[in-house]
mmCIF file with all atom_site columns, C-alpha atoms in Angstrom:
data_model
loop_
_atom_site.group_PDB
_atom_site.id
_atom_site.type_symbol
_atom_site.label_atom_id
_atom_site.label_alt_id
_atom_site.label_comp_id
_atom_site.label_asym_id
_atom_site.label_entity_id
_atom_site.label_seq_id
_atom_site.pdbx_PDB_ins_code
_atom_site.Cartn_x
_atom_site.Cartn_y
_atom_site.Cartn_z
_atom_site.occupancy
_atom_site.B_iso_or_equiv
_atom_site.pdbx_formal_charge
_atom_site.auth_seq_id
_atom_site.auth_comp_id
_atom_site.auth_asym_id
_atom_site.auth_atom_id
_atom_site.pdbx_PDB_model_num
ATOM 1   C CA . MET A 1 1   ? -121.462 67.821 143.978 1.00 70.00 ? 1   MET A CA 1
ATOM 2   C CA . ASP A 1 2   ? -122.123 71.187 145.648 1.00 87.00 ? 2   ASP A CA 1
ATOM 3   C CA . VAL A 1 3   ? -120.687 71.339 149.193 1.00 91.00 ? 3   VAL A CA 1
ATOM 4   C CA . ASN A 1 4   ? -123.940 72.800 150.557 1.00 89.00 ? 4   ASN A CA 1
ATOM 5   C CA . LYS A 1 5   ? -125.835 69.775 149.235 1.00 90.00 ? 5   LYS A CA 1
ATOM 6   C CA . ILE A 1 6   ? -123.384 67.496 151.040 1.00 93.00 ? 6   ILE A CA 1
ATOM 7   C CA . ILE A 1 7   ? -124.026 69.310 154.325 1.00 94.00 ? 7   ILE A CA 1
ATOM 8   C CA . GLU A 1 8   ? -127.792 69.051 153.715 1.00 91.00 ? 8   GLU A CA 1
ATOM 9   C CA . LYS A 1 9   ? -127.432 65.283 153.218 1.00 90.00 ? 9   LYS A CA 1
ATOM 10  C CA . LEU A 1 10  ? -125.696 64.750 156.573 1.00 92.00 ? 10  LEU A CA 1
ATOM 11  C CA . PRO A 1 11  ? -127.785 62.501 158.826 1.00 90.00 ? 11  PRO A CA 1
ATOM 12  C CA . TYR A 1 12  ? -127.394 64.925 161.763 1.00 93.00 ? 12  TYR A CA 1
ATOM 13  C CA . THR A 1 13  ? -129.184 68.002 163.059 1.00 94.00 ? 13  THR A CA 1
ATOM 14  C CA . LYS A 1 14  ? -128.476 70.455 165.842 1.00 93.00 ? 14  LYS A CA 1
ATOM 15  C CA . PRO A 1 15  ? -127.474 69.970 168.583 1.00 94.00 ? 15  PRO A CA 1
ATOM 16  C CA . PHE A 1 16  ? -125.405 67.091 167.136 1.00 96.00 ? 16  PHE A CA 1
ATOM 17  C CA . LEU A 1 17  ? -124.342 68.684 163.846 1.00 97.00 ? 17  LEU A CA 1
ATOM 18  C CA . PHE A 1 18  ? -120.664 69.684 163.988 1.00 98.00 ? 18  PHE A CA 1
ATOM 19  C CA . VAL A 1 19  ? -120.179 71.029 160.446 1.00 98.00 ? 19  VAL A CA 1
ATOM 20  C CA . ASP A 1 20  ? -120.611 74.720 159.632 1.00 98.00 ? 20  ASP A CA 1
ATOM 21  C CA . SER A 1 21  ? -118.945 74.727 156.233 1.00 98.00 ? 21  SER A CA 1
ATOM 22  C CA . LEU A 1 22  ? -116.909 72.687 153.790 1.00 98.00 ? 22  LEU A CA 1
ATOM 23  C CA . SER A 1 23  ? -114.022 74.473 152.107 1.00 97.00 ? 23  SER A CA 1
ATOM 24  C CA . HIS A 1 24  ? -112.806 71.582 149.964 1.00 97.00 ? 24  HIS A CA 1
ATOM 25  C CA . ILE A 1 25  ? -113.880 68.121 148.916 1.00 97.00 ? 25  ILE A CA 1
ATOM 26  C CA . ASP A 1 26  ? -112.693 65.725 146.250 1.00 96.00 ? 26  ASP A CA 1
ATOM 27  C CA . SER A 1 27  ? -112.089 61.997 145.931 1.00 96.00 ? 27  SER A CA 1
ATOM 28  C CA . SER A 1 28  ? -108.932 62.281 148.076 1.00 98.00 ? 28  SER A CA 1
ATOM 29  C CA . GLY A 1 29  ? -110.282 64.125 151.106 1.00 98.00 ? 29  GLY A CA 1
ATOM 30  C CA . ALA A 1 30  ? -112.328 66.893 152.648 1.00 98.00 ? 30  ALA A CA 1
ATOM 31  C CA . ALA A 1 31  ? -111.828 70.071 154.669 1.00 98.00 ? 31  ALA A CA 1
ATOM 32  C CA . GLY A 1 32  ? -114.260 72.130 156.679 1.00 98.00 ? 32  GLY A CA 1
ATOM 33  C CA . SER A 1 33  ? -114.868 74.072 159.847 1.00 98.00 ? 33  SER A CA 1
ATOM 34  C CA . PHE A 1 34  ? -117.062 74.303 162.909 1.00 98.00 ? 34  PHE A CA 1
ATOM 35  C CA . CYS A 1 35  ? -117.449 76.935 165.626 1.00 98.00 ? 35  CYS A CA 1
ATOM 36  C CA . PHE A 1 36  ? -118.057 75.561 169.116 1.00 98.00 ? 36  PHE A CA 1
ATOM 37  C CA . GLN A 1 37  ? -120.539 78.167 170.303 1.00 97.00 ? 37  GLN A CA 1
ATOM 38  C CA . LYS A 1 38  ? -120.331 79.134 173.992 1.00 96.00 ? 38  LYS A CA 1
ATOM 39  C CA . ASP A 1 39  ? -123.925 78.047 174.690 1.00 95.00 ? 39  ASP A CA 1
ATOM 40  C CA . LEU A 1 40  ? -123.519 74.359 173.751 1.00 95.00 ? 40  LEU A CA 1
ATOM 41  C CA . ASP A 1 41  ? -125.032 72.211 176.502 1.00 93.00 ? 41  ASP A CA 1
ATOM 42  C CA . PHE A 1 42  ? -122.034 70.014 177.247 1.00 94.00 ? 42  PHE A CA 1
ATOM 43  C CA . TYR A 1 43  ? -119.980 73.007 178.414 1.00 95.00 ? 43  TYR A CA 1
ATOM 44  C CA . GLU A 1 44  ? -122.137 73.243 181.574 1.00 90.00 ? 44  GLU A CA 1
ATOM 45  C CA . GLY A 1 45  ? -120.623 70.102 183.049 1.00 89.00 ? 45  GLY A CA 1
ATOM 46  C CA . HIS A 1 46  ? -117.234 69.685 181.329 1.00 89.00 ? 46  HIS A CA 1
ATOM 47  C CA . PHE A 1 47  ? -115.486 71.188 183.486 1.00 90.00 ? 47  PHE A CA 1
ATOM 48  C CA . LYS A 1 48  ? -117.109 73.419 186.149 1.00 85.00 ? 48  LYS A CA 1
ATOM 49  C CA . GLN A 1 49  ? -114.341 76.014 186.464 1.00 90.00 ? 49  GLN A CA 1
ATOM 50  C CA . LEU A 1 50  ? -112.903 75.973 182.956 1.00 93.00 ? 50  LEU A CA 1
ATOM 51  C CA . PRO A 1 51  ? -115.136 74.425 180.279 1.00 96.00 ? 51  PRO A CA 1
ATOM 52  C CA . VAL A 1 52  ? -113.409 72.604 177.424 1.00 97.00 ? 52  VAL A CA 1
ATOM 53  C CA . THR A 1 53  ? -114.747 70.642 174.477 1.00 98.00 ? 53  THR A CA 1
ATOM 54  C CA . PRO A 1 54  ? -114.777 66.896 175.248 1.00 97.00 ? 54  PRO A CA 1
ATOM 55  C CA . GLY A 1 55  ? -112.441 64.753 173.151 1.00 98.00 ? 55  GLY A CA 1
ATOM 56  C CA . VAL A 1 56  ? -115.346 62.583 172.025 1.00 97.00 ? 56  VAL A CA 1
ATOM 57  C CA . ILE A 1 57  ? -117.013 65.702 170.550 1.00 98.00 ? 57  ILE A CA 1
ATOM 58  C CA . LEU A 1 58  ? -113.771 66.705 168.796 1.00 98.00 ? 58  LEU A CA 1
ATOM 59  C CA . THR A 1 59  ? -113.598 63.179 167.375 1.00 98.00 ? 59  THR A CA 1
ATOM 60  C CA . GLU A 1 60  ? -117.222 63.443 166.224 1.00 98.00 ? 60  GLU A CA 1
ATOM 61  C CA . CYS A 1 61  ? -116.503 66.771 164.520 1.00 98.00 ? 61  CYS A CA 1
ATOM 62  C CA . CYS A 1 62  ? -113.553 65.181 162.689 1.00 98.00 ? 62  CYS A CA 1
ATOM 63  C CA . ALA A 1 63  ? -115.737 62.220 161.712 1.00 98.00 ? 63  ALA A CA 1
ATOM 64  C CA . GLN A 1 64  ? -118.596 64.354 160.396 1.00 98.00 ? 64  GLN A CA 1
ATOM 65  C CA . ILE A 1 65  ? -116.365 66.613 158.285 1.00 98.00 ? 65  ILE A CA 1
ATOM 66  C CA . GLY A 1 66  ? -113.570 64.244 157.354 1.00 98.00 ? 66  GLY A CA 1
ATOM 67  C CA . LEU A 1 67  ? -115.369 60.908 157.038 1.00 97.00 ? 67  LEU A CA 1
ATOM 68  C CA . VAL A 1 68  ? -119.128 61.306 156.526 1.00 96.00 ? 68  VAL A CA 1
ATOM 69  C CA . CYS A 1 69  ? -119.000 64.348 154.226 1.00 96.00 ? 69  CYS A CA 1
ATOM 70  C CA . LEU A 1 70  ? -116.316 62.600 152.183 1.00 96.00 ? 70  LEU A CA 1
ATOM 71  C CA . GLY A 1 71  ? -118.374 59.396 152.105 1.00 94.00 ? 71  GLY A CA 1
ATOM 72  C CA . ILE A 1 72  ? -121.415 61.285 150.823 1.00 93.00 ? 72  ILE A CA 1
ATOM 73  C CA . PHE A 1 73  ? -119.238 62.831 148.116 1.00 94.00 ? 73  PHE A CA 1
ATOM 74  C CA . LEU A 1 74  ? -117.839 59.435 147.134 1.00 93.00 ? 74  LEU A CA 1
ATOM 75  C CA . LEU A 1 75  ? -121.389 58.029 146.905 1.00 90.00 ? 75  LEU A CA 1
ATOM 76  C CA . SER A 1 76  ? -122.645 61.036 144.922 1.00 84.00 ? 76  SER A CA 1
ATOM 77  C CA . ASP A 1 77  ? -122.411 59.085 141.679 1.00 70.00 ? 77  ASP A CA 1
ATOM 78  C CA . SER A 1 78  ? -125.844 57.742 142.649 1.00 62.00 ? 78  SER A CA 1
ATOM 79  C CA . PRO A 1 79  ? -127.990 60.910 142.550 1.00 56.00 ? 79  PRO A CA 1
ATOM 80  C CA . GLU A 1 80  ? -131.192 58.881 142.338 1.00 57.00 ? 80  GLU A CA 1
ATOM 81  C CA . LYS A 1 81  ? -130.637 57.547 145.851 1.00 63.00 ? 81  LYS A CA 1
ATOM 82  C CA . ASP A 1 82  ? -132.659 59.050 148.680 1.00 63.00 ? 82  ASP A CA 1
ATOM 83  C CA . ILE A 1 83  ? -130.618 60.473 151.561 1.00 63.00 ? 83  ILE A CA 1
ATOM 84  C CA . ASN A 1 84  ? -133.113 58.893 153.944 1.00 65.00 ? 84  ASN A CA 1
ATOM 85  C CA . ASP A 1 85  ? -131.609 55.578 152.866 1.00 77.00 ? 85  ASP A CA 1
ATOM 86  C CA . LEU A 1 86  ? -128.085 56.626 153.904 1.00 81.00 ? 86  LEU A CA 1
ATOM 87  C CA . ALA A 1 87  ? -126.621 54.341 156.555 1.00 87.00 ? 87  ALA A CA 1
ATOM 88  C CA . VAL A 1 88  ? -123.598 55.477 158.536 1.00 90.00 ? 88  VAL A CA 1
ATOM 89  C CA . ALA A 1 89  ? -121.778 53.387 161.145 1.00 93.00 ? 89  ALA A CA 1
ATOM 90  C CA . PHE A 1 90  ? -118.619 54.523 162.900 1.00 94.00 ? 90  PHE A CA 1
ATOM 91  C CA . SER A 1 91  ? -116.312 51.522 163.176 1.00 95.00 ? 91  SER A CA 1
ATOM 92  C CA . SER A 1 92  ? -113.000 52.683 164.648 1.00 96.00 ? 92  SER A CA 1
ATOM 93  C CA . SER A 1 93  ? -111.043 55.662 165.868 1.00 97.00 ? 93  SER A CA 1
ATOM 94  C CA . GLN A 1 94  ? -107.522 56.298 166.967 1.00 98.00 ? 94  GLN A CA 1
ATOM 95  C CA . MET A 1 95  ? -107.041 59.908 168.024 1.00 98.00 ? 95  MET A CA 1
ATOM 96  C CA . GLU A 1 96  ? -104.294 61.859 169.755 1.00 98.00 ? 96  GLU A CA 1
ATOM 97  C CA . PHE A 1 97  ? -105.158 65.149 171.470 1.00 98.00 ? 97  PHE A CA 1
ATOM 98  C CA . TYR A 1 98  ? -102.656 67.967 171.933 1.00 98.00 ? 98  TYR A CA 1
ATOM 99  C CA . ILE A 1 99  ? -104.399 71.160 173.059 1.00 98.00 ? 99  ILE A CA 1
ATOM 100 C CA . PRO A 1 100 ? -107.894 71.988 174.324 1.00 98.00 ? 100 PRO A CA 1
ATOM 101 C CA . VAL A 1 101 ? -110.704 73.672 172.415 1.00 98.00 ? 101 VAL A CA 1
ATOM 102 C CA . TYR A 1 102 ? -112.563 76.256 174.475 1.00 98.00 ? 102 TYR A CA 1
ATOM 103 C CA . PRO A 1 103 ? -116.101 77.615 174.068 1.00 97.00 ? 103 PRO A CA 1
ATOM 104 C CA . GLY A 1 104 ? -116.297 80.077 171.187 1.00 98.00 ? 104 GLY A CA 1
ATOM 105 C CA . GLU A 1 105 ? -113.379 78.607 169.209 1.00 98.00 ? 105 GLU A CA 1
ATOM 106 C CA . THR A 1 106 ? -113.553 77.679 165.531 1.00 98.00 ? 106 THR A CA 1
ATOM 107 C CA . VAL A 1 107 ? -111.755 74.543 164.419 1.00 98.00 ? 107 VAL A CA 1
ATOM 108 C CA . TYR A 1 108 ? -110.644 73.436 160.967 1.00 98.00 ? 108 TYR A CA 1
ATOM 109 C CA . VAL A 1 109 ? -110.695 69.762 160.012 1.00 98.00 ? 109 VAL A CA 1
ATOM 110 C CA . SER A 1 110 ? -108.976 68.142 157.057 1.00 98.00 ? 110 SER A CA 1
ATOM 111 C CA . SER A 1 111 ? -109.018 64.525 155.994 1.00 98.00 ? 111 SER A CA 1
ATOM 112 C CA . GLU A 1 112 ? -107.051 62.353 153.645 1.00 98.00 ? 112 GLU A CA 1
ATOM 113 C CA . LYS A 1 113 ? -108.678 59.192 152.299 1.00 98.00 ? 113 LYS A CA 1
ATOM 114 C CA . LEU A 1 114 ? -106.661 56.072 153.014 1.00 98.00 ? 114 LEU A CA 1
ATOM 115 C CA . TYR A 1 115 ? -109.132 53.749 151.300 1.00 98.00 ? 115 TYR A CA 1
ATOM 116 C CA . PHE A 1 116 ? -112.775 53.307 150.361 1.00 97.00 ? 116 PHE A CA 1
ATOM 117 C CA . ARG A 1 117 ? -113.767 49.766 149.460 1.00 96.00 ? 117 ARG A CA 1
ATOM 118 C CA . PHE A 1 118 ? -116.749 47.561 150.202 1.00 92.00 ? 118 PHE A CA 1
ATOM 119 C CA . ASN A 1 119 ? -118.360 50.693 151.643 1.00 92.00 ? 119 ASN A CA 1
ATOM 120 C CA . LYS A 1 120 ? -115.702 51.020 154.363 1.00 97.00 ? 120 LYS A CA 1
ATOM 121 C CA . LEU A 1 121 ? -114.011 54.408 154.396 1.00 98.00 ? 121 LEU A CA 1
ATOM 122 C CA . LYS A 1 122 ? -110.828 55.026 156.359 1.00 98.00 ? 122 LYS A CA 1
ATOM 123 C CA . CYS A 1 123 ? -109.208 58.461 156.644 1.00 98.00 ? 123 CYS A CA 1
ATOM 124 C CA . LYS A 1 124 ? -106.418 60.336 158.349 1.00 98.00 ? 124 LYS A CA 1
ATOM 125 C CA . VAL A 1 125 ? -107.824 63.442 160.023 1.00 98.00 ? 125 VAL A CA 1
ATOM 126 C CA . LYS A 1 126 ? -106.300 66.563 161.526 1.00 98.00 ? 126 LYS A CA 1
ATOM 127 C CA . MET A 1 127 ? -107.917 69.394 163.452 1.00 99.00 ? 127 MET A CA 1
ATOM 128 C CA . HIS A 1 128 ? -106.338 72.841 163.827 1.00 98.00 ? 128 HIS A CA 1
ATOM 129 C CA . ASN A 1 129 ? -107.511 75.932 165.691 1.00 98.00 ? 129 ASN A CA 1
ATOM 130 C CA . ALA A 1 130 ? -107.645 79.474 164.300 1.00 98.00 ? 130 ALA A CA 1
ATOM 131 C CA . ALA A 1 131 ? -103.983 79.974 165.281 1.00 98.00 ? 131 ALA A CA 1
ATOM 132 C CA . LYS A 1 132 ? -103.142 76.951 163.059 1.00 98.00 ? 132 LYS A CA 1
ATOM 133 C CA . GLU A 1 133 ? -102.081 74.923 166.097 1.00 98.00 ? 133 GLU A CA 1
ATOM 134 C CA . LEU A 1 134 ? -102.659 71.176 165.891 1.00 98.00 ? 134 LEU A CA 1
ATOM 135 C CA . VAL A 1 135 ? -105.534 70.265 168.219 1.00 98.00 ? 135 VAL A CA 1
ATOM 136 C CA . CYS A 1 136 ? -105.752 66.559 167.418 1.00 98.00 ? 136 CYS A CA 1
ATOM 137 C CA . LYS A 1 137 ? -105.036 64.027 164.715 1.00 98.00 ? 137 LYS A CA 1
ATOM 138 C CA . GLY A 1 138 ? -105.727 60.382 164.038 1.00 98.00 ? 138 GLY A CA 1
ATOM 139 C CA . GLU A 1 139 ? -107.370 57.767 161.880 1.00 98.00 ? 139 GLU A CA 1
ATOM 140 C CA . LEU A 1 140 ? -111.118 57.207 161.635 1.00 98.00 ? 140 LEU A CA 1
ATOM 141 C CA . ALA A 1 141 ? -113.084 54.513 159.831 1.00 98.00 ? 141 ALA A CA 1
ATOM 142 C CA . GLY A 1 142 ? -116.702 53.827 159.167 1.00 97.00 ? 142 GLY A CA 1
ATOM 143 C CA . ILE A 1 143 ? -119.219 52.180 156.903 1.00 95.00 ? 143 ILE A CA 1
ATOM 144 C CA . ILE A 1 144 ? -121.228 54.487 154.674 1.00 91.00 ? 144 ILE A CA 1
ATOM 145 C CA . LYS A 1 145 ? -123.712 53.179 152.161 1.00 86.00 ? 145 LYS A CA 1
ATOM 146 C CA . TYR A 1 146 ? -127.284 53.321 151.017 1.00 79.00 ? 146 TYR A CA 1
ATOM 147 C CA . SER A 1 147 ? -129.262 50.925 153.175 1.00 76.00 ? 147 SER A CA 1
ATOM 148 C CA . SER A 1 148 ? -131.776 49.854 150.549 1.00 67.00 ? 148 SER A CA 1
ATOM 149 C CA . ASN A 1 149 ? -132.201 49.608 146.783 1.00 51.00 ? 149 ASN A CA 1
ATOM 150 C CA . GLY A 1 150 ? -129.302 47.187 146.488 1.00 46.00 ? 150 GLY A CA 1
ATOM 151 C CA . ALA A 1 151 ? -126.453 49.696 146.844 1.00 43.00 ? 151 ALA A CA 1
#
């Protein structure tokens, strides 16, 4: 499946879309990037003197690239399914954060599938900055399936 089609199938839009591009995807994992533009709304209040990207947003970026994009790829053997029937539910996260991400920075996320069974996908994820420094890492899990048509 074409990586641009995977991004199009994501059930998110701006301002809550945290995927700019996918550089790799196969049945074992995914990799992609996102630039945290300086004008994103959450920077106004997190923190007043030195804005940084909230950890929950970094986790969401990892989940969108490393979990949901991979899940869409793994379900791509059903091309007749309508993306409007895609159901995504985040079920668990365990993340460790090492360095901050500031406005204007681009991050790179990679994931490694741990398992995908009964529509539950669990992955190891890592996020690096442009200097290849580890920003955060962890394990994320979620349910991804088509909500109707018996899938």
